[in-house]
PDB file of C-alpha atoms in Angstrom:
ATOM      1  CA  MET G  40       2.789  -0.707  22.049  1.00 38.00           C
ATOM      2  CA  ALA G  41       1.607   3.608  22.349  1.00 43.00           C
ATOM      3  CA  VAL G  42       0.296   4.897  19.949  1.00 45.00           C
ATOM      4  CA  LYS G  43       0.941   8.824  19.933  1.00 53.00           C
ATOM      5  CA  SER G  44      -0.351  11.486  17.647  1.00 63.00           C
ATOM      6  CA  GLU G  45       1.835  12.848  14.589  1.00 74.00           C
ATOM      7  CA  LYS G  46       1.580  15.198  11.307  1.00 89.00           C
ATOM      8  CA  LEU G  47       0.615  12.650   8.979  1.00 94.00           C
ATOM      9  CA  GLU G  48       1.621  13.315   4.750  1.00 95.00           C
ATOM     10  CA  LEU G  49      -0.422  11.249   2.544  1.00 94.00           C
ATOM     11  CA  GLN G  50       0.575  11.289  -0.854  1.00 94.00           C
ATOM     12  CA  VAL G  51      -0.833   9.272  -4.187  1.00 90.00           C
ATOM     13  CA  LEU G  52       1.410   8.531  -6.530  1.00 90.00           C
ATOM     14  CA  PRO G  53       1.196   6.189 -10.645  1.00 86.00           C
ATOM     15  CA  ASP G  54       0.185   2.332  -9.860  1.00 83.00           C
ATOM     16  CA  LYS G  55      -2.577   3.104  -7.201  1.00 84.00           C
ATOM     17  CA  ASN G  56       0.359   3.319  -4.745  1.00 90.00           C
ATOM     18  CA  LEU G  57      -0.813   5.689  -1.104  1.00 92.00           C
ATOM     19  CA  PHE G  58       2.255   6.815   0.878  1.00 96.00           C
ATOM     20  CA  VAL G  59       1.276   8.291   4.233  1.00 95.00           C
ATOM     21  CA  PHE G  60       5.087  10.249   5.925  1.00 96.00           C
ATOM     22  CA  PRO G  61       5.520  11.757   9.227  1.00 94.00           C
ATOM     23  CA  ASP G  62       6.425  15.199   9.385  1.00 91.00           C
ATOM     24  CA  ALA G  63       9.353  14.619  10.920  1.00 87.00           C
ATOM     25  CA  MET G  64      10.523  12.070   8.568  1.00 93.00           C
ATOM     26  CA  SER G  65      13.411  13.132   6.313  1.00 93.00           C
ATOM     27  CA  ASP G  66      13.530  13.317   1.642  1.00 94.00           C
ATOM     28  CA  MET G  67      16.368  11.078   0.603  1.00 94.00           C
ATOM     29  CA  ASN G  68      14.069   9.017   2.946  1.00 96.00           C
ATOM     30  CA  ARG G  69      11.028   9.348   1.487  1.00 96.00           C
ATOM     31  CA  ASP G  70      12.558   8.785  -1.738  1.00 95.00           C
ATOM     32  CA  ALA G  71      14.152   5.767  -0.950  1.00 96.00           C
ATOM     33  CA  ALA G  72      10.350   4.368   0.397  1.00 97.00           C
ATOM     34  CA  LYS G  73       8.981   5.405  -3.081  1.00 96.00           C
ATOM     35  CA  ALA G  74      11.500   3.926  -5.287  1.00 96.00           C
ATOM     36  CA  CYS G  75      12.054   0.880  -4.034  1.00 97.00           C
ATOM     37  CA  HIS G  76       8.086   0.058  -3.613  1.00 97.00           C
ATOM     38  CA  ALA G  77       7.269   1.252  -6.906  1.00 95.00           C
ATOM     39  CA  LEU G  78      10.528  -1.001  -8.494  1.00 96.00           C
ATOM     40  CA  ALA G  79       9.344  -4.541  -6.360  1.00 97.00           C
ATOM     41  CA  THR G  80       5.506  -4.005  -7.203  1.00 95.00           C
ATOM     42  CA  GLN G  81       6.239  -3.694 -10.751  1.00 93.00           C
ATOM     43  CA  GLY G  82       8.956  -6.172 -10.644  1.00 95.00           C
ATOM     44  CA  ALA G  83       6.342  -8.919  -8.838  1.00 96.00           C
ATOM     45  CA  ASN G  84       3.919  -7.956 -10.826  1.00 93.00           C
ATOM     46  CA  LYS G  85       6.111  -9.468 -14.503  1.00 95.00           C
ATOM     47  CA  GLN G  86       6.622 -12.216 -11.980  1.00 97.00           C
ATOM     48  CA  HIS G  87       2.503 -14.051 -10.214  1.00 96.00           C
ATOM     49  CA  ASP G  88      -0.727 -11.950 -11.342  1.00 92.00           C
ATOM     50  CA  PRO G  89      -1.771  -9.902  -8.324  1.00 91.00           C
ATOM     51  CA  ILE G  90      -5.185 -11.751  -8.319  1.00 86.00           C
ATOM     52  CA  LYS G  91      -4.902 -14.470  -9.219  1.00 88.00           C
ATOM     53  CA  GLU G  92      -1.377 -15.259  -7.358  1.00 94.00           C
ATOM     54  CA  THR G  93      -1.899 -13.542  -4.582  1.00 93.00           C
ATOM     55  CA  ARG G  94       0.165 -14.665  -1.967  1.00 95.00           C
ATOM     56  CA  GLU G  95       3.217 -15.806  -4.874  1.00 97.00           C
ATOM     57  CA  TRP G  96       3.042 -12.061  -5.858  1.00 96.00           C
ATOM     58  CA  PHE G  97       3.111 -10.570  -2.708  1.00 96.00           C
ATOM     59  CA  ARG G  98       5.981 -13.078  -1.262  1.00 97.00           C
ATOM     60  CA  GLN G  99       7.791 -12.048  -4.823  1.00 98.00           C
ATOM     61  CA  TYR G 100       7.183  -7.845  -3.602  1.00 97.00           C
ATOM     62  CA  VAL G 101       8.776  -8.801   0.160  1.00 97.00           C
ATOM     63  CA  PHE G 102      11.760 -10.382  -1.295  1.00 98.00           C
ATOM     64  CA  LEU G 103      12.693  -7.565  -3.749  1.00 98.00           C
ATOM     65  CA  MET G 104      12.271  -5.181  -1.098  1.00 98.00           C
ATOM     66  CA  SER G 105      14.313  -7.266   1.252  1.00 98.00           C
ATOM     67  CA  LYS G 106      17.480  -7.684  -2.030  1.00 98.00           C
ATOM     68  CA  MET G 107      16.928  -2.917  -1.923  1.00 98.00           C
ATOM     69  CA  GLY G 108      17.565  -2.871   1.834  1.00 98.00           C
ATOM     70  CA  TRP G 109      13.924  -3.377   3.930  1.00 98.00           C
ATOM     71  CA  ALA G 110      14.753  -5.942   5.977  1.00 97.00           C
ATOM     72  CA  PRO G 111      10.870  -7.744   6.440  1.00 94.00           C
ATOM     73  CA  THR G 112      10.004  -8.911  10.579  1.00 87.00           C
ATOM     74  CA  ASN G 113       6.325  -9.703  10.262  1.00 85.00           C
ATOM     75  CA  VAL G 114       4.466 -10.881   6.165  1.00 90.00           C
ATOM     76  CA  ASP G 115       1.200 -12.053   6.368  1.00 88.00           C
ATOM     77  CA  VAL G 116      -1.894 -12.407   3.910  1.00 90.00           C
ATOM     78  CA  GLN G 117      -5.127 -12.569   4.667  1.00 86.00           C
ATOM     79  CA  GLU G 118      -8.325 -14.084   2.578  1.00 84.00           C
ATOM     80  CA  VAL G 119     -11.071 -11.873   3.786  1.00 79.00           C
ATOM     81  CA  THR G 120     -14.398 -12.888   3.849  1.00 69.00           C
ATOM     82  CA  GLN G 121     -17.297  -9.862   5.590  1.00 61.00           C
ATOM     83  CA  SER G 122     -20.211 -11.775   6.398  1.00 55.00           C
ATOM     84  CA  ASP G 123     -22.696  -9.366   5.471  1.00 54.00           C
ATOM     85  CA  ARG G 124     -21.244  -9.868   2.137  1.00 55.00           C
ATOM     86  CA  GLN G 125     -20.180  -6.269   1.358  1.00 58.00           C
ATOM     87  CA  LEU G 126     -15.683  -5.010   1.579  1.00 62.00           C
ATOM     88  CA  GLU G 127     -15.068  -1.539   1.352  1.00 70.00           C
ATOM     89  CA  ILE G 128     -10.909   0.221   0.031  1.00 71.00           C
ATOM     90  CA  SER G 129     -10.800   1.265   3.853  1.00 72.00           C
ATOM     91  CA  ASN G 130     -12.002  -2.211   5.824  1.00 73.00           C
ATOM     92  CA  LEU G 131      -9.560  -4.053   2.976  1.00 74.00           C
ATOM     93  CA  VAL G 132      -6.271  -0.993   3.633  1.00 79.00           C
ATOM     94  CA  GLY G 133      -7.027  -1.388   7.710  1.00 77.00           C
ATOM     95  CA  LYS G 134      -6.916  -5.310   8.000  1.00 77.00           C
ATOM     96  CA  GLY G 135      -3.577  -5.260   5.282  1.00 78.00           C
ATOM     97  CA  LEU G 136      -2.223  -2.745   8.291  1.00 79.00           C
ATOM     98  CA  GLN G 137      -2.666  -4.928  10.589  1.00 76.00           C
ATOM     99  CA  ALA G 138      -2.213  -8.354   9.414  1.00 75.00           C
ATOM    100  CA  ALA G 139       1.790  -6.432   9.288  1.00 73.00           C
ATOM    101  CA  TYR G 140       2.188  -6.027  12.850  1.00 70.00           C
ATOM    102  CA  GLY G 141      -0.205  -9.239  13.520  1.00 66.00           C
ATOM    103  CA  ILE G 142      -0.517  -9.509  17.138  1.00 48.00           C
ATOM    104  CA  PHE G 143      -0.739  -6.200  18.330  1.00 46.00           C
ATOM    105  CA  THR G 144      -4.341  -5.764  19.306  1.00 51.00           C
ATOM    106  CA  GLY G 145      -6.853  -3.039  21.706  1.00 55.00           C
ATOM    107  CA  GLU G 146      -5.615   0.664  20.058  1.00 60.00           C
ATOM    108  CA  VAL G 147      -3.512  -0.288  17.637  1.00 59.00           C
ATOM    109  CA  ALA G 148      -5.704  -2.626  15.869  1.00 59.00           C
ATOM    110  CA  THR G 149      -7.557   0.651  16.638  1.00 67.00           C
ATOM    111  CA  ALA G 150      -5.441   2.865  14.899  1.00 71.00           C
ATOM    112  CA  LEU G 151      -4.238   1.122  12.293  1.00 71.00           C
ATOM    113  CA  GLU G 152      -8.603   1.086  11.152  1.00 72.00           C
ATOM    114  CA  GLY G 153      -8.747   4.474  11.782  1.00 80.00           C
ATOM    115  CA  LEU G 154      -5.665   5.428   9.127  1.00 85.00           C
ATOM    116  CA  GLY G 155      -7.034   3.007   6.690  1.00 81.00           C
ATOM    117  CA  LYS G 156     -10.076   4.944   6.809  1.00 82.00           C
ATOM    118  CA  THR G 157      -8.509   8.026   7.069  1.00 87.00           C
ATOM    119  CA  VAL G 158      -7.146   8.148   3.756  1.00 86.00           C
ATOM    120  CA  ILE G 159      -9.726   6.702   1.922  1.00 80.00           C
ATOM    121  CA  ALA G 160     -11.803   9.031   3.483  1.00 81.00           C
ATOM    122  CA  ALA G 161      -9.144  11.875   2.718  1.00 83.00           C
ATOM    123  CA  LEU G 162      -9.007  11.106  -0.780  1.00 81.00           C
ATOM    124  CA  ALA G 163     -12.694  10.815  -1.575  1.00 75.00           C
ATOM    125  CA  ALA G 164     -13.100  14.140  -0.556  1.00 78.00           C
ATOM    126  CA  SER G 165     -10.654  16.167  -2.746  1.00 75.00           C
ATOM    127  CA  THR G 166     -12.105  17.596  -5.449  1.00 68.00           C
ATOM    128  CA  LYS G 167      -8.328  17.117  -7.583  1.00 67.00           C
ATOM    129  CA  ASN G 168      -8.814  15.174  -9.835  1.00 52.00           C
ATOM    130  CA  VAL G 169      -6.608  11.306  -9.411  1.00 57.00           C
ATOM    131  CA  GLU G 170      -6.970   9.783 -12.876  1.00 51.00           C
ATOM    132  CA  MET G 171      -6.206   6.664 -11.204  1.00 49.00           C
ATOM    133  CA  LEU G 172      -8.089   6.047  -8.223  1.00 58.00           C
ATOM    134  CA  ASN G 173     -11.646   6.832 -10.624  1.00 54.00           C
ATOM    135  CA  ARG G 174     -13.214   3.792 -10.751  1.00 48.00           C
ATOM    136  CA  LYS G 175     -13.757   4.298 -14.358  1.00 44.00           C
ATOM    137  CA  THR G 176      -9.780   3.740 -15.173  1.00 41.00           C
ATOM    138  CA  PHE G 177     -10.472   0.214 -13.320  1.00 47.00           C
ATOM    139  CA  GLU G 178     -11.133  -3.785 -15.196  1.00 48.00           C
ATOM    140  CA  ASP G 179     -15.479  -3.680 -13.446  1.00 50.00           C
ATOM    141  CA  ASP G 180     -13.981  -7.331 -11.914  1.00 50.00           C
ATOM    142  CA  ARG G 181     -10.450  -6.539 -10.490  1.00 57.00           C
ATOM    143  CA  THR G 182      -9.292  -4.019  -7.617  1.00 69.00           C
ATOM    144  CA  GLY G 183      -5.442  -3.396  -6.427  1.00 80.00           C
ATOM    145  CA  LEU G 184      -4.508  -0.917  -3.798  1.00 83.00           C
ATOM    146  CA  SER G 185      -1.158   0.047  -1.601  1.00 90.00           C
ATOM    147  CA  LEU G 186      -0.876   2.200   1.190  1.00 90.00           C
ATOM    148  CA  ALA G 187       2.516   2.438   2.412  1.00 93.00           C
ATOM    149  CA  LYS G 188       3.323   4.091   6.531  1.00 93.00           C
ATOM    150  CA  CYS G 189       6.307   4.740   6.721  1.00 94.00           C
ATOM    151  CA  GLU G 190       7.778   5.746  10.368  1.00 91.00           C
ATOM    152  CA  GLN G 191      11.458   7.580  10.950  1.00 89.00           C
ATOM    153  CA  THR G 192      12.652   7.737  15.455  1.00 88.00           C
ATOM    154  CA  SER G 193      14.540  10.705  16.666  1.00 85.00           C
ATOM    155  CA  ALA G 194      17.176   8.507  15.936  1.00 86.00           C
ATOM    156  CA  GLY G 195      16.771   8.072  12.590  1.00 86.00           C
ATOM    157  CA  GLN G 196      15.739   4.649  12.023  1.00 91.00           C
ATOM    158  CA  VAL G 197      13.211   3.856   9.372  1.00 94.00           C
ATOM    159  CA  ALA G 198      10.384   1.599   9.374  1.00 93.00           C
ATOM    160  CA  MET G 199       7.559   1.073   6.945  1.00 93.00           C
ATOM    161  CA  LEU G 200       3.925  -0.531   7.308  1.00 91.00           C
ATOM    162  CA  VAL G 201       2.489  -1.901   3.783  1.00 92.00           C
ATOM    163  CA  SER G 202      -1.217  -2.514   2.584  1.00 90.00           C
ATOM    164  CA  ALA G 203      -1.711  -4.523  -0.467  1.00 89.00           C
ATOM    165  CA  ILE G 204      -5.074  -5.024  -1.106  1.00 84.00           C
ATOM    166  CA  GLN G 205      -6.179  -7.224  -4.215  1.00 85.00           C
ATOM    167  CA  THR G 206      -9.895  -8.248  -4.943  1.00 79.00           C
ATOM    168  CA  ASP G 207     -11.877  -9.406  -7.503  1.00 77.00           C
ATOM    169  CA  ALA G 208     -15.227  -8.621  -6.518  1.00 68.00           C
ATOM    170  CA  LYS G 209     -16.951  -6.533  -8.694  1.00 66.00           C
ATOM    171  CA  PRO G 210     -18.174  -2.742  -7.339  1.00 59.00           C
ATOM    172  CA  ASP G 211     -21.148  -0.869  -7.663  1.00 58.00           C
ATOM    173  CA  LYS G 212     -20.540   1.391 -10.747  1.00 59.00           C
ATOM    174  CA  SER G 213     -23.201   3.806  -9.019  1.00 58.00           C
ATOM    175  CA  ALA G 214     -20.557   5.291  -6.108  1.00 56.00           C
ATOM    176  CA  ASN G 215     -18.330   7.018  -5.890  1.00 58.00           C
ATOM    177  CA  TYR G 216     -14.708   4.159  -6.054  1.00 54.00           C
ATOM    178  CA  LEU G 217     -13.257   5.448  -3.301  1.00 57.00           C
ATOM    179  CA  LEU G 218     -16.468   4.356  -1.059  1.00 54.00           C
ATOM    180  CA  LEU G 219     -18.096   1.901  -2.670  1.00 52.00           C
ATOM    181  CA  LYS G 220     -19.080  -1.454  -1.349  1.00 57.00           C
ATOM    182  CA  TRP G 221     -18.648  -4.869  -2.983  1.00 55.00           C
ATOM    183  CA  GLU G 222     -20.299  -8.210  -2.997  1.00 59.00           C
ATOM    184  CA  SER G 223     -18.330  -9.863  -1.799  1.00 57.00           C
ATOM    185  CA  SER G 224     -20.228 -13.271  -2.404  1.00 59.00           C
ATOM    186  CA  GLY G 225     -18.591 -16.485  -4.322  1.00 61.00           C
ATOM    187  CA  THR G 226     -15.383 -13.279  -4.356  1.00 73.00           C
ATOM    188  CA  ARG G 227     -11.991 -13.734  -3.297  1.00 79.00           C
ATOM    189  CA  ASN G 228     -10.968 -10.805  -1.296  1.00 81.00           C
ATOM    190  CA  PHE G 229      -7.035 -10.298  -0.376  1.00 87.00           C
ATOM    191  CA  ALA G 230      -5.239  -8.322   2.556  1.00 86.00           C
ATOM    192  CA  CYS G 231      -1.354  -8.622   2.642  1.00 91.00           C
ATOM    193  CA  GLY G 232       0.111  -7.388   4.966  1.00 91.00           C
ATOM    194  CA  ALA G 233       4.394  -6.525   6.155  1.00 92.00           C
ATOM    195  CA  VAL G 234       6.633  -4.160   8.069  1.00 91.00           C
ATOM    196  CA  LEU G 235       9.985  -3.669   6.362  1.00 95.00           C
ATOM    197  CA  ASN G 236      12.877  -2.435   8.284  1.00 95.00           C
ATOM    198  CA  PHE G 237      14.982   0.135   6.377  1.00 97.00           C
ATOM    199  CA  ASP G 238      18.448  -0.708   6.214  1.00 97.00           C
ATOM    200  CA  PRO G 239      20.710   2.432   4.138  1.00 96.00           C
ATOM    201  CA  ARG G 240      24.064   1.064   4.024  1.00 96.00           C
ATOM    202  CA  GLN G 241      22.510  -1.470   2.140  1.00 97.00           C
ATOM    203  CA  TYR G 242      20.048   0.613  -0.124  1.00 98.00           C
ATOM    204  CA  ASP G 243      22.925   3.349  -0.957  1.00 97.00           C
ATOM    205  CA  LYS G 244      24.925  -0.297  -2.586  1.00 97.00           C
ATOM    206  CA  VAL G 245      22.063  -1.114  -5.264  1.00 97.00           C
ATOM    207  CA  ARG G 246      20.735   2.991  -5.066  1.00 96.00           C
ATOM    208  CA  SER G 247      22.167   3.739  -8.588  1.00 95.00           C
ATOM    209  CA  LEU G 248      20.788  -0.217  -9.936  1.00 94.00           C
ATOM    210  CA  VAL G 249      17.302   1.312  -8.803  1.00 95.00           C
ATOM    211  CA  GLU G 250      17.444   4.454  -9.791  1.00 90.00           C
ATOM    212  CA  THR G 251      18.325   3.566 -13.624  1.00 92.00           C
ATOM    213  CA  LYS G 252      15.372   0.860 -13.733  1.00 92.00           C
ATOM    214  CA  LEU G 253      12.940   3.014 -12.421  1.00 91.00           C
ATOM    215  CA  ASP G 254      10.747   4.976 -14.594  1.00 85.00           C
ATOM    216  CA  ASP G 255      10.986   8.787 -13.474  1.00 82.00           C
ATOM    217  CA  ASN G 256       6.809   8.579 -14.073  1.00 85.00           C
ATOM    218  CA  ALA G 257       5.936   5.649 -11.020  1.00 87.00           C
ATOM    219  CA  LEU G 258       7.489   8.790  -8.190  1.00 88.00           C
ATOM    220  CA  GLN G 259       5.464  11.972  -9.275  1.00 90.00           C
ATOM    221  CA  VAL G 260       3.124  12.747  -6.955  1.00 92.00           C
ATOM    222  CA  LEU G 261       0.067  13.530  -8.534  1.00 87.00           C
ATOM    223  CA  LEU G 262      -1.947  14.406  -5.203  1.00 88.00           C
ATOM    224  CA  ALA G 263      -0.452  15.394  -1.387  1.00 92.00           C
ATOM    225  CA  LEU G 264      -3.244  15.619   1.280  1.00 90.00           C
ATOM    226  CA  GLU G 265      -2.687  16.319   5.141  1.00 91.00           C
ATOM    227  CA  ILE G 266      -4.487  13.753   7.246  1.00 88.00           C
TER     228      ILE G 266
END
């Protein structure tokens, strides 16, 4: 699978939801991706603790996404350990993206790892105050973050590559939250990944229900950056 260069926009939404959209993706499909992801995340959170029951939590998230028109083609949850006993957000995000692609290696795996690092570096370098990503707003014994990389073909087909990370490791509070490292000894760290293919006809059947249940604040764009 070849990796092609494209213009990308990073959007930051409440509840630690990050989206990467290609320049050519329509606003309608962007809104559908954000709305479904936000609602599925909220629904999964009500059923399972994302830190203590990560596998069950992600399984419920994928199930809810499928009911809203996003059919999964690959789902994986990896427990991540590091030999040097340190983890970084960018590494975990990259591992989640790789988990979604599964068998792909080489150029694709390198590109996914690079995307995770690019996203985190862009956020960390931003001078804008994004409260939801401020390390002080998090309990110091748990962290969660999701990144959805959206794709749209010239024929209009849409897919979303989701990486959700969960860790109960304690961060170094003296460092920038987005760049800090956690001591991973004795902790549980998970990188969840899924590839979801969009069926707009199925989504149209539940669109009004999704829009009714979802708080408008969940779709508020807190920060937008070109990456």
